[in-house]
């Protein structure tokens, strides 16, 4: 509004200057040249001012010409027909020029608006083609529409309790009834100004999908600009709605695929549990039955071997049960554990002391840096290390010892177990470890016994400590599986 007043004042000053010049130099300029100067000012007024102010300037110019230039001067009377014709011709020409320039301005503005709308549609189409998440797509698309239109629009979703929730933090209060949003969702029709439904409302509600659905609804506050943009917005929402349906369908398909994979993994686990628990139980029952019924026929060495087998199988079942219960407990935990400074040397020594009570196929050898501390939960860290050792013993080949290492590594601490087994299958990575899943790919022959829960437990414990589980191929064959603790958990 202020710019329009300034333009009008500028045109009036130009009229005054042209009037002064034409009056002072009328003998030199003549009527024709003076009228051309006035027409130039009228052309500028038509370009700078709205229609009616520009027409008003044409009338003011005609009155000024009549008063200062047309005989008799300094009166509003007109002396002859020629003067009447000149004055009327000027006024008619000024009105025609103003009208034509105004129409040209309107056509230019319409063309510019059409170009901007086409550019917005193109940018939106390019943006939608790159999106792979429905909720993120809705937020970014709304931001794109908001930046191009300048309208404070928001996508609203109706909650189960009947309240409204905006997909983004609202920049201004959202004054709309939840009942109106529910009506739009249930009918798939627009509501508010510029629509056929409740046009006297204070804001417009546009459905994302033109059919009954639970999809969000676009809220647009009432304004002249909003009314102008409404048809374009409804068209663009159609594009967004199609992309939303596509991404939502893809998300459902991925969820079903993950569910099927989990069910397959659970079935594999149940099959493995059934086989691996029945085997040691059968061995225990067989050995105990032999001792019970045929003890007199066995020498002391044979009895000792049977007792040792019973003990070994019982220890295996005890470890397996601890792993299963530990994984369940970690899965149900609130992800809050108590961390304290632990001596890496003491953790390793404690684990090795347990294995000295068992009969292991190969020797365990420790390499630990002196005075090495880790901020951790001692019980969980001991369990993680024991699981890594169990995996290594299952896979290890040859007489070379299995190494348990704890070293400083670029400001971090690495707790690792290295074996000389066949290594992990090609393509296996930490991301392949699933809860309750065996760390083996199809076609991989599992060596030894075990439920394959060890790495799943270690991965969970690593996450609770903000540590990284790393799996690497070892030089000379075998695997190096390690927990790498971040620098902030290592004392200076």
mmCIF file of N, CA and C in Angstrom, residues 319 352 355 358-365 385-398 400-404 417-422 447-449:
data_model
loop_
_atom_site.group_PDB
_atom_site.id
_atom_site.type_symbol
_atom_site.label_atom_id
_atom_site.label_comp_id
_atom_site.label_asym_id
_atom_site.label_seq_id
_atom_site.Cartn_x
_atom_site.Cartn_y
_atom_site.Cartn_z
ATOM 1 N N UNK A 319 25.677 -73.165 29.710
ATOM 2 C CA UNK A 319 26.086 -71.995 28.920
ATOM 3 C C UNK A 319 24.999 -71.605 27.921
ATOM 4 N N UNK A 352 39.308 -66.252 31.585
ATOM 5 C CA UNK A 352 40.222 -67.377 31.379
ATOM 6 C C UNK A 352 40.164 -68.362 32.534
ATOM 7 N N UNK A 355 37.450 -70.819 31.933
ATOM 8 C CA UNK A 355 37.732 -71.821 30.893
ATOM 9 C C UNK A 355 38.770 -72.840 31.348
ATOM 10 N N UNK A 358 37.316 -76.062 32.406
ATOM 11 C CA UNK A 358 36.726 -76.897 31.375
ATOM 12 C C UNK A 358 37.835 -77.536 30.533
ATOM 13 N N UNK A 359 37.427 -78.509 29.742
ATOM 14 C CA UNK A 359 38.368 -79.129 28.799
ATOM 15 C C UNK A 359 38.158 -78.468 27.450
ATOM 16 N N UNK A 360 39.097 -77.617 27.020
ATOM 17 C CA UNK A 360 38.979 -76.922 25.741
ATOM 18 C C UNK A 360 39.882 -77.591 24.714
ATOM 19 N N UNK A 361 39.465 -77.612 23.442
ATOM 20 C CA UNK A 361 40.261 -78.302 22.411
ATOM 21 C C UNK A 361 41.603 -77.648 22.142
ATOM 22 N N UNK A 362 41.729 -76.356 22.397
ATOM 23 C CA UNK A 362 42.984 -75.642 22.148
ATOM 24 C C UNK A 362 43.276 -74.736 23.330
ATOM 25 N N UNK A 363 44.504 -74.258 23.364
ATOM 26 C CA UNK A 363 44.940 -73.370 24.434
ATOM 27 C C UNK A 363 44.394 -71.959 24.209
ATOM 28 N N UNK A 364 44.130 -71.251 25.295
ATOM 29 C CA UNK A 364 43.739 -69.840 25.245
ATOM 30 C C UNK A 364 44.910 -69.007 25.717
ATOM 31 N N UNK A 365 45.267 -67.990 24.940
ATOM 32 C CA UNK A 365 46.432 -67.151 25.255
ATOM 33 C C UNK A 365 45.999 -65.690 25.274
ATOM 34 N N UNK A 385 32.744 -61.212 26.190
ATOM 35 C CA UNK A 385 34.034 -61.834 25.891
ATOM 36 C C UNK A 385 33.910 -63.355 25.873
ATOM 37 N N UNK A 386 33.139 -63.920 26.801
ATOM 38 C CA UNK A 386 32.957 -65.374 26.837
ATOM 39 C C UNK A 386 32.265 -65.865 25.560
ATOM 40 N N UNK A 387 31.306 -65.116 25.065
ATOM 41 C CA UNK A 387 30.628 -65.521 23.830
ATOM 42 C C UNK A 387 31.573 -65.479 22.635
ATOM 43 N N UNK A 388 32.436 -64.461 22.583
ATOM 44 C CA UNK A 388 33.412 -64.398 21.486
ATOM 45 C C UNK A 388 34.368 -65.583 21.550
ATOM 46 N N UNK A 389 34.769 -65.965 22.773
ATOM 47 C CA UNK A 389 35.671 -67.108 22.917
ATOM 48 C C UNK A 389 34.969 -68.404 22.504
ATOM 49 N N UNK A 390 33.698 -68.551 22.902
ATOM 50 C CA UNK A 390 32.945 -69.750 22.516
ATOM 51 C C UNK A 390 32.876 -69.879 21.003
ATOM 52 N N UNK A 391 32.571 -68.775 20.316
ATOM 53 C CA UNK A 391 32.515 -68.811 18.853
ATOM 54 C C UNK A 391 33.867 -69.191 18.261
ATOM 55 N N UNK A 392 34.929 -68.630 18.825
ATOM 56 C CA UNK A 392 36.265 -68.925 18.305
ATOM 57 C C UNK A 392 36.619 -70.396 18.501
ATOM 58 N N UNK A 393 36.269 -70.967 19.660
ATOM 59 C CA UNK A 393 36.584 -72.374 19.923
ATOM 60 C C UNK A 393 35.829 -73.297 18.973
ATOM 61 N N UNK A 394 34.591 -72.905 18.619
ATOM 62 C CA UNK A 394 33.819 -73.719 17.687
ATOM 63 C C UNK A 394 34.455 -73.722 16.303
ATOM 64 N N UNK A 395 34.978 -72.575 15.874
ATOM 65 C CA UNK A 395 35.497 -72.432 14.519
ATOM 66 C C UNK A 395 36.983 -72.773 14.401
ATOM 67 N N UNK A 396 37.718 -72.742 15.519
ATOM 68 C CA UNK A 396 39.180 -72.836 15.472
ATOM 69 C C UNK A 396 39.644 -74.185 14.929
ATOM 70 N N UNK A 397 40.755 -74.144 14.173
ATOM 71 C CA UNK A 397 41.375 -75.348 13.617
ATOM 72 C C UNK A 397 42.875 -75.295 13.888
ATOM 73 N N UNK A 398 43.474 -76.457 14.089
ATOM 74 C CA UNK A 398 44.913 -76.494 14.323
ATOM 75 C C UNK A 398 45.245 -76.377 15.801
ATOM 76 N N UNK A 400 47.395 -73.960 17.092
ATOM 77 C CA UNK A 400 47.764 -72.607 17.487
ATOM 78 C C UNK A 400 46.755 -72.074 18.507
ATOM 79 N N UNK A 401 47.210 -71.345 19.548
ATOM 80 C CA UNK A 401 46.279 -70.872 20.582
ATOM 81 C C UNK A 401 45.268 -69.860 20.016
ATOM 82 N N UNK A 402 44.112 -69.815 20.666
ATOM 83 C CA UNK A 402 43.143 -68.739 20.421
ATOM 84 C C UNK A 402 43.591 -67.538 21.238
ATOM 85 N N UNK A 403 43.704 -66.378 20.588
ATOM 86 C CA UNK A 403 44.239 -65.182 21.242
ATOM 87 C C UNK A 403 43.112 -64.309 21.782
ATOM 88 N N UNK A 404 43.257 -63.881 23.034
ATOM 89 C CA UNK A 404 42.373 -62.872 23.618
ATOM 90 C C UNK A 404 43.212 -61.624 23.815
ATOM 91 N N UNK A 417 39.040 -61.211 20.054
ATOM 92 C CA UNK A 417 39.339 -62.646 20.099
ATOM 93 C C UNK A 417 39.692 -63.074 18.678
ATOM 94 N N UNK A 418 40.850 -63.715 18.522
ATOM 95 C CA UNK A 418 41.333 -64.116 17.201
ATOM 96 C C UNK A 418 41.463 -65.629 17.133
ATOM 97 N N UNK A 419 40.937 -66.221 16.032
ATOM 98 C CA UNK A 419 41.027 -67.673 15.864
ATOM 99 C C UNK A 419 41.667 -67.990 14.515
ATOM 100 N N UNK A 420 41.889 -69.289 14.280
ATOM 101 C CA UNK A 420 42.451 -69.749 13.005
ATOM 102 C C UNK A 420 41.446 -70.671 12.303
ATOM 103 N N UNK A 421 40.188 -70.328 12.359
ATOM 104 C CA UNK A 421 39.156 -71.117 11.708
ATOM 105 C C UNK A 421 38.993 -70.746 10.251
ATOM 106 N N UNK A 422 37.930 -71.242 9.593
ATOM 107 C CA UNK A 422 37.695 -70.947 8.175
ATOM 108 C C UNK A 422 37.217 -69.522 7.932
ATOM 109 N N UNK A 447 30.163 -75.695 12.251
ATOM 110 C CA UNK A 447 31.083 -76.625 12.874
ATOM 111 C C UNK A 447 30.830 -76.616 14.376
ATOM 112 N N UNK A 448 30.710 -77.799 14.973
ATOM 113 C CA UNK A 448 30.494 -77.865 16.401
ATOM 114 C C UNK A 448 29.056 -77.552 16.765
ATOM 115 N N UNK A 449 28.832 -77.447 18.092
ATOM 116 C CA UNK A 449 27.484 -77.214 18.572
ATOM 117 C C UNK A 449 27.300 -75.735 18.894
#
